[in-house]
Coordinates of C-alpha atoms in Angstrom, one line a residue:
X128 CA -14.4 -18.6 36.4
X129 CA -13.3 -20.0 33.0
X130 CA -13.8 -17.9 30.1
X131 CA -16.1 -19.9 27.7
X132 CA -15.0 -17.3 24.2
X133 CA -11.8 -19.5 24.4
X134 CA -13.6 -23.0 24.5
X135 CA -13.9 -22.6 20.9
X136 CA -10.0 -21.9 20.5
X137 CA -8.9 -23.2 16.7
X138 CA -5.0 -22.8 17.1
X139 CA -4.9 -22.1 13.3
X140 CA -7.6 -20.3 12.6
X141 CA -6.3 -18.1 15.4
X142 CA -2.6 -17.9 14.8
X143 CA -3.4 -16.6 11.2
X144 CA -6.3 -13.9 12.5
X145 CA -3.7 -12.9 14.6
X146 CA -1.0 -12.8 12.4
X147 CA -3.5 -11.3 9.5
X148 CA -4.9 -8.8 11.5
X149 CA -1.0 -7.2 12.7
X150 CA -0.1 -6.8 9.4
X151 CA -3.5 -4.8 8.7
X152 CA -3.1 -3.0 12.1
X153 CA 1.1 -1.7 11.6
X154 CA 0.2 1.1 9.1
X155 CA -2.7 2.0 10.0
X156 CA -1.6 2.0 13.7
X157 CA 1.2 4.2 12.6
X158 CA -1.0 6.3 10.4
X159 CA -3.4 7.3 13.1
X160 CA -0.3 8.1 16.1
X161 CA 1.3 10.6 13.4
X162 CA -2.4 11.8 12.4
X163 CA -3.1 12.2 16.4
X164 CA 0.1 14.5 17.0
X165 CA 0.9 11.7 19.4
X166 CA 3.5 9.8 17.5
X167 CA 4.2 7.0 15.5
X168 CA 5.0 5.4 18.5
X169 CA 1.3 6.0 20.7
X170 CA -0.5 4.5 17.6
X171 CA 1.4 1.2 17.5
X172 CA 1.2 0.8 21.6
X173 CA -2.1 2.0 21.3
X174 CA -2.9 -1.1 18.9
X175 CA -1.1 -3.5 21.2
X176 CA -2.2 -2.5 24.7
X177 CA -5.7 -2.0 23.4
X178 CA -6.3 -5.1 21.2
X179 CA -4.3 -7.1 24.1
X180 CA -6.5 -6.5 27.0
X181 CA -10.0 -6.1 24.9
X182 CA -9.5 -9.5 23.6
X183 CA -8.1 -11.0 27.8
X184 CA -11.0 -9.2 29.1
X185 CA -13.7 -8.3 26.4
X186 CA -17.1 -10.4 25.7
X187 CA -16.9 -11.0 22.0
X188 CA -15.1 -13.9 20.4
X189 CA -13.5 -12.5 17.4
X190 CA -13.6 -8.7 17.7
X191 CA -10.4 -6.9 17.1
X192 CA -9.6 -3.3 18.9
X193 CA -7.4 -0.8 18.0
X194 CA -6.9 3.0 17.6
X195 CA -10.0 3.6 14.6
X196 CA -10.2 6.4 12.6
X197 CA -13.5 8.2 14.8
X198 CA -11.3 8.0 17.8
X199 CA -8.4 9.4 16.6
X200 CA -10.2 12.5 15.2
X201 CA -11.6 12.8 18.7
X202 CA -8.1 11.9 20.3
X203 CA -6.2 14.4 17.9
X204 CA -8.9 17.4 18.9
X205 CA -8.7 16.9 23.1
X206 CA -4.5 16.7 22.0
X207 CA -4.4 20.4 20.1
X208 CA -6.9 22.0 22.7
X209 CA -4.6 20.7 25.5
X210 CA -1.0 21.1 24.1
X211 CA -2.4 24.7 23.3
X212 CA -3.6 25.5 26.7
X213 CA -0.7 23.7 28.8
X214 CA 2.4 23.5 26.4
X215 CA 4.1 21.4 29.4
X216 CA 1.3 19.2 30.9
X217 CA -1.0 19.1 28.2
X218 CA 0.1 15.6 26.6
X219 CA -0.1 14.0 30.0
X220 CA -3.5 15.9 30.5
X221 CA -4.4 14.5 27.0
X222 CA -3.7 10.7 28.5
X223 CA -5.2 11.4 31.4
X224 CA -8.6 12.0 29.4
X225 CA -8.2 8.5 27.5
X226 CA -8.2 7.0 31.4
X227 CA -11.2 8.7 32.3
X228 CA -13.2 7.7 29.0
X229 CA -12.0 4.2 30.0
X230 CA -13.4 4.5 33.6
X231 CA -16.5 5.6 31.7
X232 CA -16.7 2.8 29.5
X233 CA -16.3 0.0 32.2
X234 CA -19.2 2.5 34.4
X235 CA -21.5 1.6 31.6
X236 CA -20.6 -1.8 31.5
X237 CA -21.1 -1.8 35.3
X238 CA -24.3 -1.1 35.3
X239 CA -25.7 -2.7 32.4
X240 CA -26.4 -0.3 29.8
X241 CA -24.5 -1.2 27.0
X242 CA -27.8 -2.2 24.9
X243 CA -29.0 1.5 25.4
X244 CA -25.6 3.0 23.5
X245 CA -26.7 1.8 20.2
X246 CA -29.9 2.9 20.6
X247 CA -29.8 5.8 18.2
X248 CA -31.5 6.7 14.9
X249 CA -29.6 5.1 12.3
X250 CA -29.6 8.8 10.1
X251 CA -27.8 10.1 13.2
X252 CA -25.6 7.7 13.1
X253 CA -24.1 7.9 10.0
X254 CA -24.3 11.9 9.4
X255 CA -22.2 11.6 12.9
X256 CA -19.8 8.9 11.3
X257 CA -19.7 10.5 8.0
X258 CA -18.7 13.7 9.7
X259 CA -15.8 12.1 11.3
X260 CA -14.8 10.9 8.0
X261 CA -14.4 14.1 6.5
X262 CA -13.1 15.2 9.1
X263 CA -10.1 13.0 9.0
X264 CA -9.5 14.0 5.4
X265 CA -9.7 17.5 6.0
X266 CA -6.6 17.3 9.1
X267 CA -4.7 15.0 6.7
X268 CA -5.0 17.9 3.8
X269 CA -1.4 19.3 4.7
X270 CA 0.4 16.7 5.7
X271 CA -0.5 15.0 2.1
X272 CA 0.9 18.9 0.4
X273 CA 4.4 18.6 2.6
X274 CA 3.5 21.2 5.8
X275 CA 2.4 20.1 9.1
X276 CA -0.8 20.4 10.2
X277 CA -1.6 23.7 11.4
X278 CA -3.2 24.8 14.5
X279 CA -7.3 25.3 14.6
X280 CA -8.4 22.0 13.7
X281 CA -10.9 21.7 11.1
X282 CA -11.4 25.1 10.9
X283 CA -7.2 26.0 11.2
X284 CA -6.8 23.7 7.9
X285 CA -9.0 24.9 6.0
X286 CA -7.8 28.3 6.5
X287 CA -4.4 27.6 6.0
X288 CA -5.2 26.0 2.5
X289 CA -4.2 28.5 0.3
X290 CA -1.2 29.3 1.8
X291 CA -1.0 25.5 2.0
X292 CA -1.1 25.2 -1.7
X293 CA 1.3 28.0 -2.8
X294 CA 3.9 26.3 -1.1
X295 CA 3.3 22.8 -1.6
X296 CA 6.3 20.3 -1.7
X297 CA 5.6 18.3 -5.3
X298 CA 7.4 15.5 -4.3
X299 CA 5.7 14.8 -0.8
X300 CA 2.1 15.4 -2.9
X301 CA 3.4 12.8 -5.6
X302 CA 4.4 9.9 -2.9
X303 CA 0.8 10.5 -1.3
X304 CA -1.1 10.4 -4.7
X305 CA 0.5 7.7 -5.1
X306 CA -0.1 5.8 -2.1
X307 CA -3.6 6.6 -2.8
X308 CA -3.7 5.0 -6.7
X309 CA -2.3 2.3 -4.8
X310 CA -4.8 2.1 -2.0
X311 CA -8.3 2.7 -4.6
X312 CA -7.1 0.6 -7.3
X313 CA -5.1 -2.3 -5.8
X314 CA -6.9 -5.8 -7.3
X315 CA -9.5 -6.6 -5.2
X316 CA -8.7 -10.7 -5.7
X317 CA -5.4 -9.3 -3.7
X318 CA -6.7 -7.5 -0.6
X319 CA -7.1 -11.5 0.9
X320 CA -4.1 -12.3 1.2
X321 CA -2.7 -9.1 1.8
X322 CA -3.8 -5.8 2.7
X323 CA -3.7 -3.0 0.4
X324 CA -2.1 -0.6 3.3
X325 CA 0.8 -2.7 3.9
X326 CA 1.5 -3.2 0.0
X327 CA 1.4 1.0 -0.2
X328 CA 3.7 1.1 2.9
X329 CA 6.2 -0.9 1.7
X330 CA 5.9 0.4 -2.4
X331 CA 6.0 4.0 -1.6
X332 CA 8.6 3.9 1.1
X333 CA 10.8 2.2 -0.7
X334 CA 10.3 4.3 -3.9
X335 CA 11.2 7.1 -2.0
X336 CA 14.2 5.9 -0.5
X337 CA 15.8 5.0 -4.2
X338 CA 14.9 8.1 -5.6
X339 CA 14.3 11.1 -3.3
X340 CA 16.5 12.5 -1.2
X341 CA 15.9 12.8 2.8
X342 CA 16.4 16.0 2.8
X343 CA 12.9 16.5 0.5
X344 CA 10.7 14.1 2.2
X345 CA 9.5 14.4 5.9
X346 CA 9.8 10.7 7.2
X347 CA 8.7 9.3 10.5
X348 CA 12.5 8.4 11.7
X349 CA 13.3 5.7 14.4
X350 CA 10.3 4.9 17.1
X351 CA 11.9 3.9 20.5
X352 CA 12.6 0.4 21.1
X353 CA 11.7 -0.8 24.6
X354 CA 8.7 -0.2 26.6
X355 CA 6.4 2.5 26.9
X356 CA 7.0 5.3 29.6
X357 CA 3.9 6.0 32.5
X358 CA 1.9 9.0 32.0
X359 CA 1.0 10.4 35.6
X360 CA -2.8 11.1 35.4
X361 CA -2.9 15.4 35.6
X362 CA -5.5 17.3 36.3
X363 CA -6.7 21.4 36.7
X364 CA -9.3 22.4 38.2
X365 CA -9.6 25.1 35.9
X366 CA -10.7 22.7 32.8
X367 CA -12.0 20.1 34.6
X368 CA -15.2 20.0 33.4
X369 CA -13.9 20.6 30.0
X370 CA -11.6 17.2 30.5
X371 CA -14.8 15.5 31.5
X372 CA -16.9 16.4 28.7
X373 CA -14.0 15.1 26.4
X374 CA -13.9 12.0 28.2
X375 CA -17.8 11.1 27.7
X376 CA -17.3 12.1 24.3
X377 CA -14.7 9.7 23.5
X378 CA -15.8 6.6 26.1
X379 CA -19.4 6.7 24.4
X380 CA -18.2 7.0 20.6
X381 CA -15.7 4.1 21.9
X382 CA -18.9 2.4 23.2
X383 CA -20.8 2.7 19.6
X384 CA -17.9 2.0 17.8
X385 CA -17.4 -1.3 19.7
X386 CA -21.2 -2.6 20.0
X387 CA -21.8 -1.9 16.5
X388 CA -18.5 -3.7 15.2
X389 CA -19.4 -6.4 17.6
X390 CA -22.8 -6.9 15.6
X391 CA -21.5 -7.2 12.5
X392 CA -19.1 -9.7 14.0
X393 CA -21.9 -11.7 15.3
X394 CA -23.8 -11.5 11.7
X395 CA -20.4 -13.7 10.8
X396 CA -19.9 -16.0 13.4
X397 CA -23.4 -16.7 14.0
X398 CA -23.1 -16.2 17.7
X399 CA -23.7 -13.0 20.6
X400 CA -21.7 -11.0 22.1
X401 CA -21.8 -9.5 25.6
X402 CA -22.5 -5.9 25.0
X403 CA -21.3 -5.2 28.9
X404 CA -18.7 -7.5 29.5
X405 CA -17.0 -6.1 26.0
X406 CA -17.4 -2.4 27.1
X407 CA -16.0 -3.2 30.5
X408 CA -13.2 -4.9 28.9
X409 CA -12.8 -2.0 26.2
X410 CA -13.2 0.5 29.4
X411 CA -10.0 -1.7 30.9
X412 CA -7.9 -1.1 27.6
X413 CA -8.2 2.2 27.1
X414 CA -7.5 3.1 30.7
X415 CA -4.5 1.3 30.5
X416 CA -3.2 2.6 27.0
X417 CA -4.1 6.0 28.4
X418 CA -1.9 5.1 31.6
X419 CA 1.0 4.3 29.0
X420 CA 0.4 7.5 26.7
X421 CA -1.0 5.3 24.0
X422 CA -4.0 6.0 21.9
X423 CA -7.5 4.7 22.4
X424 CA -9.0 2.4 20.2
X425 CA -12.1 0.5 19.9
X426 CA -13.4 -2.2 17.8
X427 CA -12.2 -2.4 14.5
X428 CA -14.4 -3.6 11.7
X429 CA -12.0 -4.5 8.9
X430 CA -9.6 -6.2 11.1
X431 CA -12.3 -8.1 12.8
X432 CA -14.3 -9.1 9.4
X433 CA -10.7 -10.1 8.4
X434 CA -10.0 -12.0 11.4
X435 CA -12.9 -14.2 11.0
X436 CA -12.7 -14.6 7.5
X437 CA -9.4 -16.5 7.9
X438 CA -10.7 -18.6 10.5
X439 CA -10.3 -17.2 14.4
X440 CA -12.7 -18.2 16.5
X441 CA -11.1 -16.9 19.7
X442 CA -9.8 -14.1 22.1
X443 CA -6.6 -16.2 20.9
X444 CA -6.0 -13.9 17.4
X445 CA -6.3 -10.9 19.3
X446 CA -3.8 -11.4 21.9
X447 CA -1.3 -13.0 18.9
X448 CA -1.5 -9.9 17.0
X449 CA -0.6 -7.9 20.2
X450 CA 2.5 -10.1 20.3
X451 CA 3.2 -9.6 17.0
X452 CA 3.1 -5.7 17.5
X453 CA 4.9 -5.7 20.3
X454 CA 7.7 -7.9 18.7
X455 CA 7.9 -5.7 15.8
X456 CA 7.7 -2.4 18.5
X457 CA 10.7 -3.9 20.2
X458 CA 12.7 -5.9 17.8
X459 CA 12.4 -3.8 14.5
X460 CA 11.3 -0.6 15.3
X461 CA 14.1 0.8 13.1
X462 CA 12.5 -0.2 10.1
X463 CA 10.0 2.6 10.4
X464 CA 12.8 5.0 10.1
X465 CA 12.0 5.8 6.5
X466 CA 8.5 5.9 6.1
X467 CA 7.5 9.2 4.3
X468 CA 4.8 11.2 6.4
X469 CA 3.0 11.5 3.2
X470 CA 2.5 8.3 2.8
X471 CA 0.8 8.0 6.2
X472 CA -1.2 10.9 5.5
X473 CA -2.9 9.0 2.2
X474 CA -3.6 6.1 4.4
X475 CA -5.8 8.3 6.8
X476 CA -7.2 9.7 4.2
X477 CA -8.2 6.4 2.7
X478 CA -9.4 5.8 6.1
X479 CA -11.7 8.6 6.5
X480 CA -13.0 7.9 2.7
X481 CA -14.2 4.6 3.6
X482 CA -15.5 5.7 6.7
X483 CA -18.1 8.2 4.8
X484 CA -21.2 6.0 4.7
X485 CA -21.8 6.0 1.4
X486 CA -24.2 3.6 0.8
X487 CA -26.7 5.9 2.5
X488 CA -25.4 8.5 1.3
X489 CA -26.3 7.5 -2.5
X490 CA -30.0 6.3 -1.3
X491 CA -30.8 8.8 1.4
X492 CA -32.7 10.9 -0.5
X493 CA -34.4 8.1 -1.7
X494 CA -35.9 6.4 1.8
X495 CA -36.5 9.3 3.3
X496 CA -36.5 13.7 3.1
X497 CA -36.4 13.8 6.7
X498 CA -33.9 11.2 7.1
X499 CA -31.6 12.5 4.4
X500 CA -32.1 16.2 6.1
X501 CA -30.9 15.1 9.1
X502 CA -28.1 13.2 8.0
X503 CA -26.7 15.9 6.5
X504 CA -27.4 18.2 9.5
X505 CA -25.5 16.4 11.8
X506 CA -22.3 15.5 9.3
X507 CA -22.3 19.3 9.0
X508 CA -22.8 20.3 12.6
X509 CA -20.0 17.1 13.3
X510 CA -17.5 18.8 10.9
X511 CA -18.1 22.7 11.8
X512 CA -19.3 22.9 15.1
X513 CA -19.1 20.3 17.8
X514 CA -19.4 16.4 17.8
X515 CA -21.9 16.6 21.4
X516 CA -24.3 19.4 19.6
X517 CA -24.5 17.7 15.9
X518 CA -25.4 13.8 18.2
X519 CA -27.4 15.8 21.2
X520 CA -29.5 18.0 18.3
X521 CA -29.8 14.9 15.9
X522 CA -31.0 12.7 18.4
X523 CA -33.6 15.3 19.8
X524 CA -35.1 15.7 16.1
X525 CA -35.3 12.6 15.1
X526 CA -36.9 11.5 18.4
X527 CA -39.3 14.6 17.8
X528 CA -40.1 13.4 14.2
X529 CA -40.7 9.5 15.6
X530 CA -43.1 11.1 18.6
X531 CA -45.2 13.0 15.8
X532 CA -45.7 9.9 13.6
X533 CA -46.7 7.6 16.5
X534 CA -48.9 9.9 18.0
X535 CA -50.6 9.9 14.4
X536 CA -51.2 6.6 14.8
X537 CA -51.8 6.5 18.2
X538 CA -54.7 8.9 17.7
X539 CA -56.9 6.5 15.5
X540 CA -56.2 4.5 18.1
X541 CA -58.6 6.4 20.5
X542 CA -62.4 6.0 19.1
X543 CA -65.9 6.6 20.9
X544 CA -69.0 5.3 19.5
X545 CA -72.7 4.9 21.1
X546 CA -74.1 3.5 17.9
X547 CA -73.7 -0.6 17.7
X548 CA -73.8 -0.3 13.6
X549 CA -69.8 1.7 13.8
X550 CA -67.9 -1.0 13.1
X551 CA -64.5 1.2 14.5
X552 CA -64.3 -0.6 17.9
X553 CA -64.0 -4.7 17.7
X554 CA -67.3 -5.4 19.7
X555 CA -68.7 -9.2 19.6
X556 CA -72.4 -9.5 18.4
X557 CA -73.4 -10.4 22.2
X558 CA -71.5 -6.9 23.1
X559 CA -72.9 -4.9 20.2
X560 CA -76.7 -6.2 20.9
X561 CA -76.4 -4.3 24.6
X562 CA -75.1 -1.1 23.4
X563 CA -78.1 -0.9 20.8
X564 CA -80.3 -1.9 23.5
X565 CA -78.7 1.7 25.4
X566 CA -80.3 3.8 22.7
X567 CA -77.7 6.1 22.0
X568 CA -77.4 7.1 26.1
X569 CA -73.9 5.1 26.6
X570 CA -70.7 6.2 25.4
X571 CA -68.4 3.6 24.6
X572 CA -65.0 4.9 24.5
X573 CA -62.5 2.6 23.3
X574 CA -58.6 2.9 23.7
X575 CA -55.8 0.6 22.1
X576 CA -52.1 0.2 22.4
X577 CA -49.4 2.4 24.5
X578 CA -50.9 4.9 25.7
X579 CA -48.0 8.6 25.7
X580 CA -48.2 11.7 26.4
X581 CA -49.7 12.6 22.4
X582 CA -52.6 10.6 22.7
X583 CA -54.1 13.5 25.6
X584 CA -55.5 16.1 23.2
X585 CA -57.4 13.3 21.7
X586 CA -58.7 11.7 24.4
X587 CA -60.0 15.1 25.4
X588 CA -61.7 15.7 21.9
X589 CA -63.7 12.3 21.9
X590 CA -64.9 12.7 25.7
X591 CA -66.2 16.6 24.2
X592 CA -69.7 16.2 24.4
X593 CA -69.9 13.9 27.2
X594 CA -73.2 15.9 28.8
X595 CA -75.1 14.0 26.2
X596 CA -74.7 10.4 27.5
X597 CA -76.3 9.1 30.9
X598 CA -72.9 6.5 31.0
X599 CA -69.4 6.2 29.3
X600 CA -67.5 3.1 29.2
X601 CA -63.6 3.1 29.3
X602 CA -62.6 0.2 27.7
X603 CA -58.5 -0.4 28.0
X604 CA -58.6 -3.8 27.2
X605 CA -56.3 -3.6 24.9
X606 CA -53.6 -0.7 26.4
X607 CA -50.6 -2.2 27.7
X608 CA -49.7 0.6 29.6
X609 CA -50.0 4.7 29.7
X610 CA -47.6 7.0 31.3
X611 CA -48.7 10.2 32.9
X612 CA -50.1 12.8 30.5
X613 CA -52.3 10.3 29.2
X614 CA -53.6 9.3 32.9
X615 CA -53.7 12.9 33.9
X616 CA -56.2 13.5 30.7
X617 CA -58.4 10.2 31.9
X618 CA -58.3 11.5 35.3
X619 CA -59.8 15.0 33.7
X620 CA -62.6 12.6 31.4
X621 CA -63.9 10.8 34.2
X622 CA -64.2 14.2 36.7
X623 CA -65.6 15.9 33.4
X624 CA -68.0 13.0 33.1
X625 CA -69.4 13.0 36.6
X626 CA -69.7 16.6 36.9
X627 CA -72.5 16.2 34.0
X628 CA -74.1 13.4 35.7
X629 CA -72.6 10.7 33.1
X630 CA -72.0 7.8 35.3
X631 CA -68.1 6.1 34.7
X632 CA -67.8 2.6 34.0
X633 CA -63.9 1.2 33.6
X634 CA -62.5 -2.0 32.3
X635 CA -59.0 -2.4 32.5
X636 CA -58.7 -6.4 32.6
X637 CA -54.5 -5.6 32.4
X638 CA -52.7 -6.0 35.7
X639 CA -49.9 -4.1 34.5
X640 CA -51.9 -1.0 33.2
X641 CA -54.4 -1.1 36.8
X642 CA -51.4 -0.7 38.7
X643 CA -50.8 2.8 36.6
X644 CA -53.3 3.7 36.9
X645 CA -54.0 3.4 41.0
X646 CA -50.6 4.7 41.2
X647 CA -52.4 8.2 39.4
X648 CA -55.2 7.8 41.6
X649 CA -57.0 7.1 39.0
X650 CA -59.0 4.1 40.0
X651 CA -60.1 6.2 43.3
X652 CA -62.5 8.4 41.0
X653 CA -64.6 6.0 39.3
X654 CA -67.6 5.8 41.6
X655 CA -69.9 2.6 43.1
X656 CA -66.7 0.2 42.1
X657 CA -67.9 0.5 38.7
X658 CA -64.3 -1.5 37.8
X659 CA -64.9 -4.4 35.4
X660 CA -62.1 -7.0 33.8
X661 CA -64.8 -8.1 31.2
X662 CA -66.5 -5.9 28.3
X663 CA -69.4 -7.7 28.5
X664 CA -70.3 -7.6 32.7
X665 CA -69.3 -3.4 31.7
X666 CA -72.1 -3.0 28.8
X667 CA -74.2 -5.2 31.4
X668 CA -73.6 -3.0 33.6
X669 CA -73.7 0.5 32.0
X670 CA -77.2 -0.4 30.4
X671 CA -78.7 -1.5 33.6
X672 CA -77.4 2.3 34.6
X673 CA -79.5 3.4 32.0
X674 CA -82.5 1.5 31.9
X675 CA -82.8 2.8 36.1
X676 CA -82.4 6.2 35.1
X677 CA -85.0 6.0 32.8

């Protein structure tokens, strides 16, 4: 079957996306590989294998993947757990985790639930995104003062800091300051034609090289020409779970990362994505950078904004810009040799700066307390305690907070009236003339809108003094459906009615919300098929009740 994202193929649109988008991709590819602990080398294969096979096999048009600065945080925790538990299989167990998230992204894909991944609160979001961000500058702190990053993670680096700082090496620190003036301030009317990263690269390597020393500066030194080795999948029972959990963590923020670069990718280009197909394709990637011992990626915003900006409208750029990596992997990988590690480190940091989402951060408290409380709750719990608690326990409030506002609207939702003058309940004059003509003896108890599990307590409240009506009319003319706490609580209104000799009359003219309610027996209860599909024929009916009693 022909792929229709390369019917729109511009050959030079794409040639310079692809082109644009290497040069963008070398330092930061090489950045992220020395942030990991994997190498300089696993973030450049990482960047070709990944943005190769996402673009052959992906659903977006334009989107460009590669090792990002969320999954490498996640990539460089499941490394120092490993490589500290299993000194001699733990890289290969690492790799082996990156294979599993990508059997987990292309499950998801599978079946169809890529539109669900997004589906979070956007506070959540970007506390959880934020906390990656700082994250990444915290791990990068040592590198950028001359020491390598110490053991611990987060909580390793910060611990190390003073120590860090007595014996800082000036003249790594300068070179990363550096890079960062040069990052933060580099002209803006620049950054199109080229990319502020490649300009600190160059600038600060070279500085280096005419006037420090090697034997001062840590430097990156030669990556291997030629092709990547296999990694052998390992596994241990022991930590299996463990390798599992890991592997969820880092297919689903892969799966966010993606579908929500993929949107603003649409916003561009005007067209839409397929959310499966891309995740199945991203799923593909990963499992085979992970098979080659490269780094995951995902998509990556800035190179795909910047790949559309200079005109690609097809899979085409992507799998250009692999070529270009590769060529530069294979052909010059010399020319890495003297990079400082410094200067990589300032380029993470840069990273994780820009990942902070700041323009919530400056108007959170602003939109909303709750919102802002919960943003900062799960940037912290992100940061100190565990990337699954700070998204599970974020997700859970903020789903909490949404129940207890729709349930306060849902309530007014649920009104009883036996008096035609209330005006609560919309009743045409024909409708309104038979209730008056009921003298106060029928109940009219009116529901609108989804009916969940909140709305029980006040369906029980209205129905309260039903022993004072002869008949009760439950109108859900308007409920487009009701799950099983609210049809548990009917079920108890109707039984609640009879037992005081109120006779039930139900109109429920949706096919949809009659089916719910057989399903809960419901319909079995009300007596003498006193069912209607018309408010009218039920007031009819409920006053001719009335006037027999009588």
């Amino acid at each position: 079957m022909p792929d229709n994202r390369f019917k729109e193929m511009n050959i030079k649109g794409d040639l310079f996306g692809g082109v644009t988008t290497a040069i963008i991709s070398l330092p930061l590819a090489l950045a992220f590989g020395v942030a990991s602990g994997a190498g300089a080398e696993a973030g450049l294969w990482g960047a070709i294998l990944v943005g190769l096979f996402a673009a052959l096999f992906g659903g977006s048009s334009s989107l460009i993947s590669e090792p990002t600065g969320p999954m490498t945080v996640i990539m460089t925790a499941i490394l120092t757990s490993m490589m500290a538990k299993y000194p001699e299989t733990g890289i290969a167990m690492s790799f082996t985790v990156v294979m599993m998230a990508g059997a987990f992204q292309i499950l998801i894909g599978t079946l169809k639930l890529g539109k669900y991944i997004t589906l979070m609160p956007y506070s959540v979001i970007s506390g959880f995104m934020s906390g990656i961000g700082v994250i990444l500058i915290i791990l990068q702190l040592s590198p950028l003062l001359g020491h390598a990053s110490p053991s611990g993670g987060v909580m390793g680096t910060l611990s190390a800091l003073p120590e860090t700082f007595l014996n800082m090496k000036f003249s790594e620190l300068f070179l990363g300051l550096l890079t960062l003036a040069i990052l933060f301030l580099f002209p803006n009317a620049y950054r199109k034609y080229i990319p502020a990263q490649l300009v600190a690269l160059i600038a600060v390597t070279l500085l280096s090289v005419i006037f420090l020393s090697n034997e001062d500066i840590r430097r990156i030194g030669e990556i291997p020409a030629g092709l990547p080795s296999f990694v052998i999948p390992q596994f241990d029972t022991e930590i299996f779970t463990t390798m599992l959990l890991d592997a969820l963590v880092l297919g689903t923020l892969g799966c966010i990362d993606t579908l929500l670069t993929a949107v603003i990718g649409d916003s561009l280009t005007r067209k839409e994505h397929d959310s499966d197909k891309e995740l199945r394709g991203q799923g593909i990637a990963n499992m085979i950078s992970g098979l080659f011992g490269a780094l995951p990626g995902a998509g990556a915003t800035m190179g795909t904004v910047t790949n559309i900006q200079v005109g690609a409208r097809s899979p085409a750029s992507g799998i250009i810009r692999a070529l270009v990596l590769a060529l530069v992997v294979l052909v010059a990988g010399g020319l890495t040799e003297p990079i400082p590690m410094a200067v990589l480190a300032a380029i993470a940091v840069y990273v994780g700066f820009n990942i902070l989402d700041w323009s919530f951060i400056q108007r959170a408290h602003k939109v909303s307390v709750q919102g802002m409380v919960i943003m900062y709750g799960v940037m912290l719990l992100t940061v100190f305690v565990d990337l699954i608690v700070a998204v599970g326990l974020g997700v859970f409030i903020s789903n909490i907070i949404i129940i207890e506002r729709l349930s306060r609207e849902q309530v007014r939702q649920v009104k009883a009236i036996s008096d035609a003058d209330d005006d609560d309940v919309p009743l045409t004059d024909s409708e309104r003339a038979l209730l008056e003509r009921a003298n106060g003896k029928v109940l009219f108890f009116y529901l609108s809108g989804p009916m969940i599990f909140s709305v029980s307590k006040a369906i029980s409240r209205q129905h309260s003094r039903i022993a004072d009506y002869d008949a009760m009319i439950i109108d859900l003319t308007d409920v487009p459906m009701i799950d099983v706490t609210v049809g548990l609580a009917l079920e108890n209104a109707i039984k609640d009615a009879q037992d005081s000799n109120c006779e039930v009359f139900l109109l429920c003219p949706n096919e949809h919300t009659r089916q719910q309610l057989q399903k809960f027996n419901v319909l079995s209860l009300v007596m003498n098929n006193n069912t209607y599909l018309l408010r009218y024929d039920a007031l009819q009916a409920a006053l001719t009740y009335v006037e027999n009693e009588r």
